[in-house]
mmCIF file of C-alpha atoms in Angstrom:
data_model
loop_
_atom_site.group_PDB
_atom_site.id
_atom_site.type_symbol
_atom_site.label_atom_id
_atom_site.label_comp_id
_atom_site.label_asym_id
_atom_site.label_seq_id
_atom_site.Cartn_x
_atom_site.Cartn_y
_atom_site.Cartn_z
ATOM 1 C CA MET A 182 41.861 38.353 -14.460
ATOM 2 C CA ALA A 183 38.123 38.527 -13.763
ATOM 3 C CA ASN A 184 38.589 37.196 -10.235
ATOM 4 C CA THR A 185 41.433 39.670 -9.604
ATOM 5 C CA SER A 186 39.409 42.677 -10.804
ATOM 6 C CA ASP A 187 36.437 41.609 -8.707
ATOM 7 C CA THR A 188 38.656 41.352 -5.659
ATOM 8 C CA ILE A 189 40.162 44.796 -6.285
ATOM 9 C CA GLU A 190 36.727 46.351 -6.740
ATOM 10 C CA ALA A 191 35.416 44.730 -3.559
ATOM 11 C CA ALA A 192 38.429 45.960 -1.609
ATOM 12 C CA ALA A 193 37.951 49.486 -2.979
ATOM 13 C CA VAL A 194 34.333 49.482 -1.887
ATOM 14 C CA GLU A 195 35.253 48.389 1.613
ATOM 15 C CA ALA A 196 38.001 51.024 1.791
ATOM 16 C CA GLY A 197 35.571 53.750 0.776
ATOM 17 C CA THR A 198 37.434 54.827 -2.372
ATOM 18 C CA VAL A 199 34.583 53.617 -4.597
ATOM 19 C CA ASP A 200 30.896 54.160 -3.919
ATOM 20 C CA ARG A 201 28.898 51.057 -3.210
ATOM 21 C CA PRO A 202 26.360 50.411 -6.001
ATOM 22 C CA ALA A 203 22.807 51.328 -5.069
ATOM 23 C CA PRO A 204 20.602 48.250 -4.592
ATOM 24 C CA ARG A 205 17.953 47.469 -7.179
ATOM 25 C CA PHE A 206 14.394 47.177 -5.955
ATOM 26 C CA ALA A 207 11.721 45.077 -7.520
ATOM 27 C CA GLY A 208 9.099 47.046 -9.389
ATOM 28 C CA GLY A 209 5.424 47.126 -8.587
ATOM 29 C CA LEU A 210 3.432 48.492 -5.720
ATOM 30 C CA PHE A 211 3.865 45.383 -3.587
ATOM 31 C CA GLY A 212 7.183 44.134 -4.931
ATOM 32 C CA ALA A 213 10.107 43.272 -2.733
ATOM 33 C CA GLY A 214 11.991 46.199 -1.246
ATOM 34 C CA ARG A 215 10.940 49.823 -1.462
ATOM 35 C CA PRO A 216 7.414 50.317 -2.927
ATOM 36 C CA ASN A 217 7.151 52.044 -6.275
ATOM 37 C CA LEU A 218 4.440 54.699 -5.931
ATOM 38 C CA ILE A 219 4.455 55.617 -9.613
ATOM 39 C CA GLY A 220 1.774 52.985 -10.145
ATOM 40 C CA LEU A 221 -0.648 55.064 -8.043
ATOM 41 C CA ILE A 222 -0.548 58.069 -10.372
ATOM 42 C CA LEU A 223 -2.966 56.752 -12.994
ATOM 43 C CA PRO A 224 -5.575 55.389 -10.514
ATOM 44 C CA PHE A 225 -5.491 58.714 -8.647
ATOM 45 C CA ALA A 226 -5.951 60.619 -11.904
ATOM 46 C CA ILE A 227 -8.913 58.427 -12.857
ATOM 47 C CA LEU A 228 -10.493 59.013 -9.435
ATOM 48 C CA VAL A 229 -10.064 62.782 -9.749
ATOM 49 C CA LEU A 230 -11.567 62.778 -13.239
ATOM 50 C CA TRP A 231 -14.437 60.607 -12.029
ATOM 51 C CA GLN A 232 -15.184 62.938 -9.124
ATOM 52 C CA THR A 233 -14.957 65.992 -11.396
ATOM 53 C CA ALA A 234 -17.354 64.486 -13.937
ATOM 54 C CA ALA A 235 -19.827 63.551 -11.209
ATOM 55 C CA ALA A 236 -19.626 66.945 -9.450
ATOM 56 C CA ASN A 237 -20.201 68.866 -12.685
ATOM 57 C CA LYS A 238 -22.888 66.399 -13.826
ATOM 58 C CA TRP A 239 -21.166 65.808 -17.142
ATOM 59 C CA ILE A 240 -22.689 62.315 -17.049
ATOM 60 C CA ASP A 241 -26.097 61.318 -15.719
ATOM 61 C CA PRO A 242 -25.736 59.754 -12.216
ATOM 62 C CA VAL A 243 -27.674 56.733 -13.471
ATOM 63 C CA PHE A 244 -24.713 55.934 -15.713
ATOM 64 C CA LEU A 245 -21.884 57.169 -13.454
ATOM 65 C CA PRO A 246 -22.675 57.899 -9.784
ATOM 66 C CA ALA A 247 -20.231 59.899 -7.683
ATOM 67 C CA PRO A 248 -17.446 58.091 -5.777
ATOM 68 C CA VAL A 249 -19.095 58.992 -2.456
ATOM 69 C CA THR A 250 -22.310 57.332 -3.638
ATOM 70 C CA VAL A 251 -20.373 54.193 -4.518
ATOM 71 C CA VAL A 252 -18.704 54.124 -1.094
ATOM 72 C CA THR A 253 -22.117 54.510 0.567
ATOM 73 C CA ALA A 254 -23.470 51.657 -1.547
ATOM 74 C CA PHE A 255 -20.499 49.500 -0.546
ATOM 75 C CA TRP A 256 -21.213 50.051 3.155
ATOM 76 C CA LYS A 257 -24.896 49.285 2.647
ATOM 77 C CA MET A 258 -24.133 46.089 0.743
ATOM 78 C CA LEU A 259 -21.605 45.037 3.373
ATOM 79 C CA THR A 260 -23.846 45.628 6.389
ATOM 80 C CA LYS A 261 -27.327 44.921 5.043
ATOM 81 C CA GLN A 262 -27.047 42.794 1.909
ATOM 82 C CA HIS A 263 -24.513 40.072 2.799
ATOM 83 C CA LEU A 264 -21.785 41.261 0.440
ATOM 84 C CA ALA A 265 -19.184 39.323 2.429
ATOM 85 C CA PHE A 266 -21.145 36.098 1.919
ATOM 86 C CA ASP A 267 -21.267 36.605 -1.852
ATOM 87 C CA PHE A 268 -17.568 37.479 -1.917
ATOM 88 C CA LEU A 269 -16.619 34.321 -0.007
ATOM 89 C CA ALA A 270 -18.828 32.248 -2.321
ATOM 90 C CA SER A 271 -16.896 33.546 -5.334
ATOM 91 C CA ILE A 272 -13.516 33.019 -3.656
ATOM 92 C CA ASN A 273 -14.486 29.466 -2.711
ATOM 93 C CA ILE A 274 -15.426 28.601 -6.292
ATOM 94 C CA VAL A 275 -12.263 30.144 -7.737
ATOM 95 C CA GLY A 276 -10.033 28.439 -5.179
ATOM 96 C CA GLN A 277 -11.469 25.001 -5.850
ATOM 97 C CA ALA A 278 -11.465 25.418 -9.627
ATOM 98 C CA PHE A 279 -7.885 26.697 -9.696
ATOM 99 C CA LEU A 280 -6.655 23.900 -7.435
ATOM 100 C CA TYR A 281 -8.366 21.067 -9.306
ATOM 101 C CA GLY A 282 -7.598 22.398 -12.771
ATOM 102 C CA SER A 283 -3.957 23.285 -12.151
ATOM 103 C CA VAL A 284 -3.048 20.091 -10.276
ATOM 104 C CA ALA A 285 -4.586 17.897 -12.984
ATOM 105 C CA ALA A 286 -2.890 19.985 -15.690
ATOM 106 C CA ILE A 287 0.570 19.768 -14.117
ATOM 107 C CA ILE A 288 0.334 16.005 -13.577
ATOM 108 C CA LEU A 289 -0.891 15.276 -17.097
ATOM 109 C CA GLY A 290 1.427 17.897 -18.600
ATOM 110 C CA ILE A 291 4.467 16.271 -17.013
ATOM 111 C CA ALA A 292 3.273 12.837 -18.112
ATOM 112 C CA ALA A 293 2.727 14.027 -21.701
ATOM 113 C CA GLY A 294 6.046 15.872 -21.707
ATOM 114 C CA LEU A 295 7.929 12.772 -20.627
ATOM 115 C CA SER A 296 6.162 10.393 -23.015
ATOM 116 C CA ARG A 297 5.201 10.915 -26.663
ATOM 117 C CA LYS A 298 2.676 8.094 -26.359
ATOM 118 C CA VAL A 299 0.836 9.865 -23.544
ATOM 119 C CA GLU A 300 0.777 13.077 -25.591
ATOM 120 C CA GLN A 301 -0.529 11.232 -28.643
ATOM 121 C CA PHE A 302 -3.185 9.515 -26.526
ATOM 122 C CA PHE A 303 -4.588 12.705 -24.983
ATOM 123 C CA GLY A 304 -3.665 15.180 -27.742
ATOM 124 C CA PRO A 305 -6.578 14.885 -30.206
ATOM 125 C CA THR A 306 -9.223 14.842 -27.460
ATOM 126 C CA PHE A 307 -7.702 17.726 -25.530
ATOM 127 C CA ASP A 308 -7.229 19.826 -28.657
ATOM 128 C CA THR A 309 -10.897 19.366 -29.529
ATOM 129 C CA ILE A 310 -12.222 20.159 -26.056
ATOM 130 C CA ARG A 311 -9.849 23.111 -25.697
ATOM 131 C CA HIS A 312 -11.461 24.959 -28.590
ATOM 132 C CA ILE A 313 -14.947 24.760 -27.065
ATOM 133 C CA PRO A 314 -15.338 27.822 -24.791
ATOM 134 C CA GLY A 315 -16.062 27.160 -21.142
ATOM 135 C CA ILE A 316 -19.256 29.210 -21.329
ATOM 136 C CA ALA A 317 -20.485 26.916 -24.108
ATOM 137 C CA TRP A 318 -20.155 24.013 -21.691
ATOM 138 C CA LEU A 319 -22.080 25.805 -18.933
ATOM 139 C CA PRO A 320 -25.673 25.039 -20.100
ATOM 140 C CA LEU A 321 -24.890 21.338 -20.457
ATOM 141 C CA ILE A 322 -23.063 21.144 -17.130
ATOM 142 C CA VAL A 323 -25.883 23.016 -15.397
ATOM 143 C CA LEU A 324 -28.257 20.442 -16.867
ATOM 144 C CA TRP A 325 -26.117 17.709 -15.313
ATOM 145 C CA LEU A 326 -25.175 19.294 -11.976
ATOM 146 C CA GLY A 327 -27.691 22.083 -11.428
ATOM 147 C CA ILE A 328 -26.901 25.752 -10.795
ATOM 148 C CA GLY A 329 -24.871 25.173 -7.645
ATOM 149 C CA ALA A 330 -21.149 25.556 -7.051
ATOM 150 C CA PRO A 331 -20.031 22.224 -8.631
ATOM 151 C CA ALA A 332 -21.140 23.324 -12.106
ATOM 152 C CA LYS A 333 -19.214 26.592 -11.911
ATOM 153 C CA VAL A 334 -16.149 24.869 -10.444
ATOM 154 C CA LEU A 335 -16.104 22.388 -13.313
ATOM 155 C CA VAL A 336 -16.436 25.069 -16.005
ATOM 156 C CA ILE A 337 -13.691 27.246 -14.530
ATOM 157 C CA ALA A 338 -11.399 24.275 -13.834
ATOM 158 C CA LYS A 339 -11.673 23.336 -17.515
ATOM 159 C CA SER A 340 -10.567 26.832 -18.511
ATOM 160 C CA VAL A 341 -7.688 26.727 -16.012
ATOM 161 C CA PHE A 342 -6.553 23.290 -17.134
ATOM 162 C CA PHE A 343 -5.483 23.956 -20.709
ATOM 163 C CA PRO A 344 -3.078 26.906 -20.372
ATOM 164 C CA VAL A 345 -1.307 25.162 -17.487
ATOM 165 C CA PHE A 346 -1.225 21.830 -19.332
ATOM 166 C CA LEU A 347 0.154 23.318 -22.548
ATOM 167 C CA ASN A 348 2.794 25.418 -20.781
ATOM 168 C CA THR A 349 3.887 22.466 -18.638
ATOM 169 C CA LEU A 350 4.203 20.277 -21.726
ATOM 170 C CA GLN A 351 6.073 22.949 -23.657
ATOM 171 C CA GLY A 352 8.313 23.750 -20.698
ATOM 172 C CA ILE A 353 9.433 20.138 -20.465
ATOM 173 C CA ARG A 354 9.995 19.861 -24.204
ATOM 174 C CA ASN A 355 12.142 23.016 -24.098
ATOM 175 C CA VAL A 356 14.595 21.566 -21.575
ATOM 176 C CA GLU A 357 18.050 21.770 -23.143
ATOM 177 C CA LYS A 358 19.516 18.488 -24.314
ATOM 178 C CA ASN A 359 22.805 19.399 -22.661
ATOM 179 C CA TYR A 360 21.126 19.006 -19.280
ATOM 180 C CA ILE A 361 19.795 15.583 -20.229
ATOM 181 C CA GLU A 362 23.169 14.432 -21.525
ATOM 182 C CA LEU A 363 24.875 15.674 -18.369
ATOM 183 C CA ALA A 364 22.350 13.766 -16.264
ATOM 184 C CA LYS A 365 23.167 10.601 -18.208
ATOM 185 C CA VAL A 366 26.873 11.158 -17.610
ATOM 186 C CA LEU A 367 26.129 11.489 -13.891
ATOM 187 C CA THR A 368 24.079 8.247 -14.110
ATOM 188 C CA LEU A 369 20.952 9.786 -12.619
ATOM 189 C CA THR A 370 17.929 7.532 -12.333
ATOM 190 C CA ARG A 371 14.717 8.364 -14.223
ATOM 191 C CA TRP A 372 13.132 9.777 -11.085
ATOM 192 C CA GLN A 373 16.210 11.851 -10.247
ATOM 193 C CA LEU A 374 16.286 13.171 -13.820
ATOM 194 C CA VAL A 375 12.662 14.320 -13.572
ATOM 195 C CA ARG A 376 12.949 15.741 -10.065
ATOM 196 C CA LYS A 377 16.333 17.462 -10.288
ATOM 197 C CA VAL A 378 16.618 18.418 -13.958
ATOM 198 C CA ILE A 379 13.422 18.382 -16.013
ATOM 199 C CA VAL A 380 10.881 19.842 -13.572
ATOM 200 C CA PRO A 381 13.154 22.678 -12.332
ATOM 201 C CA ALA A 382 14.034 23.591 -15.928
ATOM 202 C CA ALA A 383 10.343 23.653 -16.868
ATOM 203 C CA MET A 384 9.301 25.578 -13.748
ATOM 204 C CA PRO A 385 9.465 29.081 -15.331
ATOM 205 C CA SER A 386 6.851 28.068 -17.917
ATOM 206 C CA ILE A 387 4.722 26.373 -15.278
ATOM 207 C CA MET A 388 4.757 29.381 -12.947
ATOM 208 C CA VAL A 389 3.838 31.800 -15.737
ATOM 209 C CA SER A 390 0.887 29.604 -16.692
ATOM 210 C CA LEU A 391 -0.279 29.355 -13.073
ATOM 211 C CA ARG A 392 -0.192 33.133 -12.740
ATOM 212 C CA TYR A 393 -2.230 33.524 -15.918
ATOM 213 C CA ALA A 394 -4.667 30.766 -14.935
ATOM 214 C CA ALA A 395 -5.321 32.301 -11.507
ATOM 215 C CA GLY A 396 -6.363 35.592 -13.080
ATOM 216 C CA LEU A 397 -8.430 33.792 -15.701
ATOM 217 C CA ALA A 398 -10.287 31.806 -13.042
ATOM 218 C CA TRP A 399 -11.160 34.969 -11.116
ATOM 219 C CA ALA A 400 -12.445 36.658 -14.281
ATOM 220 C CA LEU A 401 -14.528 33.671 -15.363
ATOM 221 C CA VAL A 402 -16.276 33.268 -12.020
ATOM 222 C CA VAL A 403 -18.109 36.538 -12.669
ATOM 223 C CA VAL A 404 -19.498 35.247 -15.962
ATOM 224 C CA ALA A 405 -20.339 31.818 -14.548
ATOM 225 C CA GLU A 406 -22.169 33.264 -11.543
ATOM 226 C CA GLY A 407 -23.967 35.807 -13.696
ATOM 227 C CA LEU A 408 -25.297 33.198 -16.101
ATOM 228 C CA SER A 409 -26.232 30.600 -13.484
ATOM 229 C CA GLY A 410 -26.521 31.102 -9.771
ATOM 230 C CA LEU A 411 -28.141 33.080 -6.997
ATOM 231 C CA GLU A 412 -25.034 34.149 -5.112
ATOM 232 C CA GLY A 413 -21.575 35.536 -5.727
ATOM 233 C CA LEU A 414 -20.192 38.749 -7.180
ATOM 234 C CA GLY A 415 -21.232 37.779 -10.698
ATOM 235 C CA PHE A 416 -24.833 37.391 -9.604
ATOM 236 C CA LEU A 417 -24.701 40.790 -7.876
ATOM 237 C CA ILE A 418 -23.363 42.442 -11.046
ATOM 238 C CA PHE A 419 -26.075 41.069 -13.298
ATOM 239 C CA ARG A 420 -28.755 41.868 -10.714
ATOM 240 C CA ALA A 421 -27.490 45.436 -10.387
ATOM 241 C CA GLN A 422 -27.529 45.802 -14.161
ATOM 242 C CA GLY A 423 -31.126 44.638 -14.385
ATOM 243 C CA LEU A 424 -32.262 47.003 -11.615
ATOM 244 C CA LEU A 425 -30.145 49.960 -12.833
ATOM 245 C CA LEU A 426 -28.263 50.003 -9.514
ATOM 246 C CA THR A 427 -25.128 51.453 -11.050
ATOM 247 C CA ASP A 428 -23.567 52.251 -7.671
ATOM 248 C CA GLN A 429 -23.755 48.593 -6.644
ATOM 249 C CA LEU A 430 -22.494 47.567 -10.063
ATOM 250 C CA LEU A 431 -19.413 49.758 -9.607
ATOM 251 C CA VAL A 432 -18.870 48.401 -6.093
ATOM 252 C CA CYS A 433 -18.661 44.874 -7.469
ATOM 253 C CA MET A 434 -16.410 45.969 -10.331
ATOM 254 C CA VAL A 435 -13.980 47.705 -7.970
ATOM 255 C CA ILE A 436 -13.890 44.667 -5.672
ATOM 256 C CA ILE A 437 -13.255 42.340 -8.608
ATOM 257 C CA GLY A 438 -10.464 44.563 -9.885
ATOM 258 C CA LEU A 439 -8.754 44.904 -6.498
ATOM 259 C CA VAL A 440 -9.010 41.194 -5.716
ATOM 260 C CA GLY A 441 -7.739 40.347 -9.194
ATOM 261 C CA PHE A 442 -4.780 42.659 -8.602
ATOM 262 C CA ALA A 443 -4.100 41.003 -5.235
ATOM 263 C CA ILE A 444 -4.249 37.533 -6.798
ATOM 264 C CA ASP A 445 -1.855 38.523 -9.560
ATOM 265 C CA ARG A 446 0.635 40.102 -7.143
ATOM 266 C CA SER A 447 0.459 37.049 -4.872
ATOM 267 C CA MET A 448 1.233 34.775 -7.812
ATOM 268 C CA TYR A 449 4.037 37.127 -8.849
ATOM 269 C CA VAL A 450 5.605 36.918 -5.390
ATOM 270 C CA ALA A 451 5.252 33.124 -5.407
ATOM 271 C CA GLN A 452 6.854 33.020 -8.854
ATOM 272 C CA LYS A 453 9.808 35.118 -7.676
ATOM 273 C CA ARG A 454 10.314 32.884 -4.647
ATOM 274 C CA VAL A 455 10.125 29.636 -6.584
ATOM 275 C CA LEU A 456 12.414 30.977 -9.317
ATOM 276 C CA LYS A 457 14.820 32.896 -7.091
ATOM 277 C CA TRP A 458 17.665 30.822 -8.559
ATOM 278 C CA LYS A 459 16.924 32.121 -12.044
ATOM 279 C CA GLN A 460 18.665 35.345 -13.038
ATOM 280 C CA GLY A 461 17.049 37.431 -15.762
ATOM 281 C CA TYR A 462 16.764 40.913 -17.185
ATOM 282 C CA ASP A 463 15.188 43.292 -14.642
ATOM 283 C CA GLY A 464 14.413 46.129 -17.060
#
């Protein structure tokens, strides 16, 4: 009956007696399909309020300079103060930390998910290290490696590692037993079981953790560079704070926010592509 009704409905659509359903478009400013401009309303309102407050001098310019002043500061920093160099330094650190931390987490997470002995071997040590904040490790790591990029990469990679590891482990453990039993009926080898059943079933959890970890890495680089280092956006923020250069401080904050948004949307698109087979509630 279901197949017959579907056929009748499809024929009615082709004949023009029933309207074709309107396509659904993915939400978000940079989602697939038609862009959703509703997300621009709040940023535009904030900008208008900011400009109004600055024009009427409701707030001292030292604490909140006008948007035009911030744009001027951005151009000055870009052309005369090597802003691009500091930006690339931050991106380089985040990219390395995210790559090293996530790859190690996925490998060990899969190993621990497939073997209770591996989980029991690493579990107590990882649970102890996980509860020590990355910033608490920074002074010791700086003592070992200096204030260069390797120290910051190691601290951020540690923070990236644990959410990806835990979600990978949990994703594998949440694979339905029906899938495993079906794989046994089909006489799949151990490798085929992992590659065709377990990893794909755990992929939603893994992709969510990677999206979260990417944003976390970008946020932590600011703190790491601010506490140790002489380059990067974090260093520029702390320097601007010390010199009361609020316009430069806001420039760095806006850049961090926009880049963080771009990273999150890129991970979202990657997640949708990897999980295009998975149907879920669109809201």
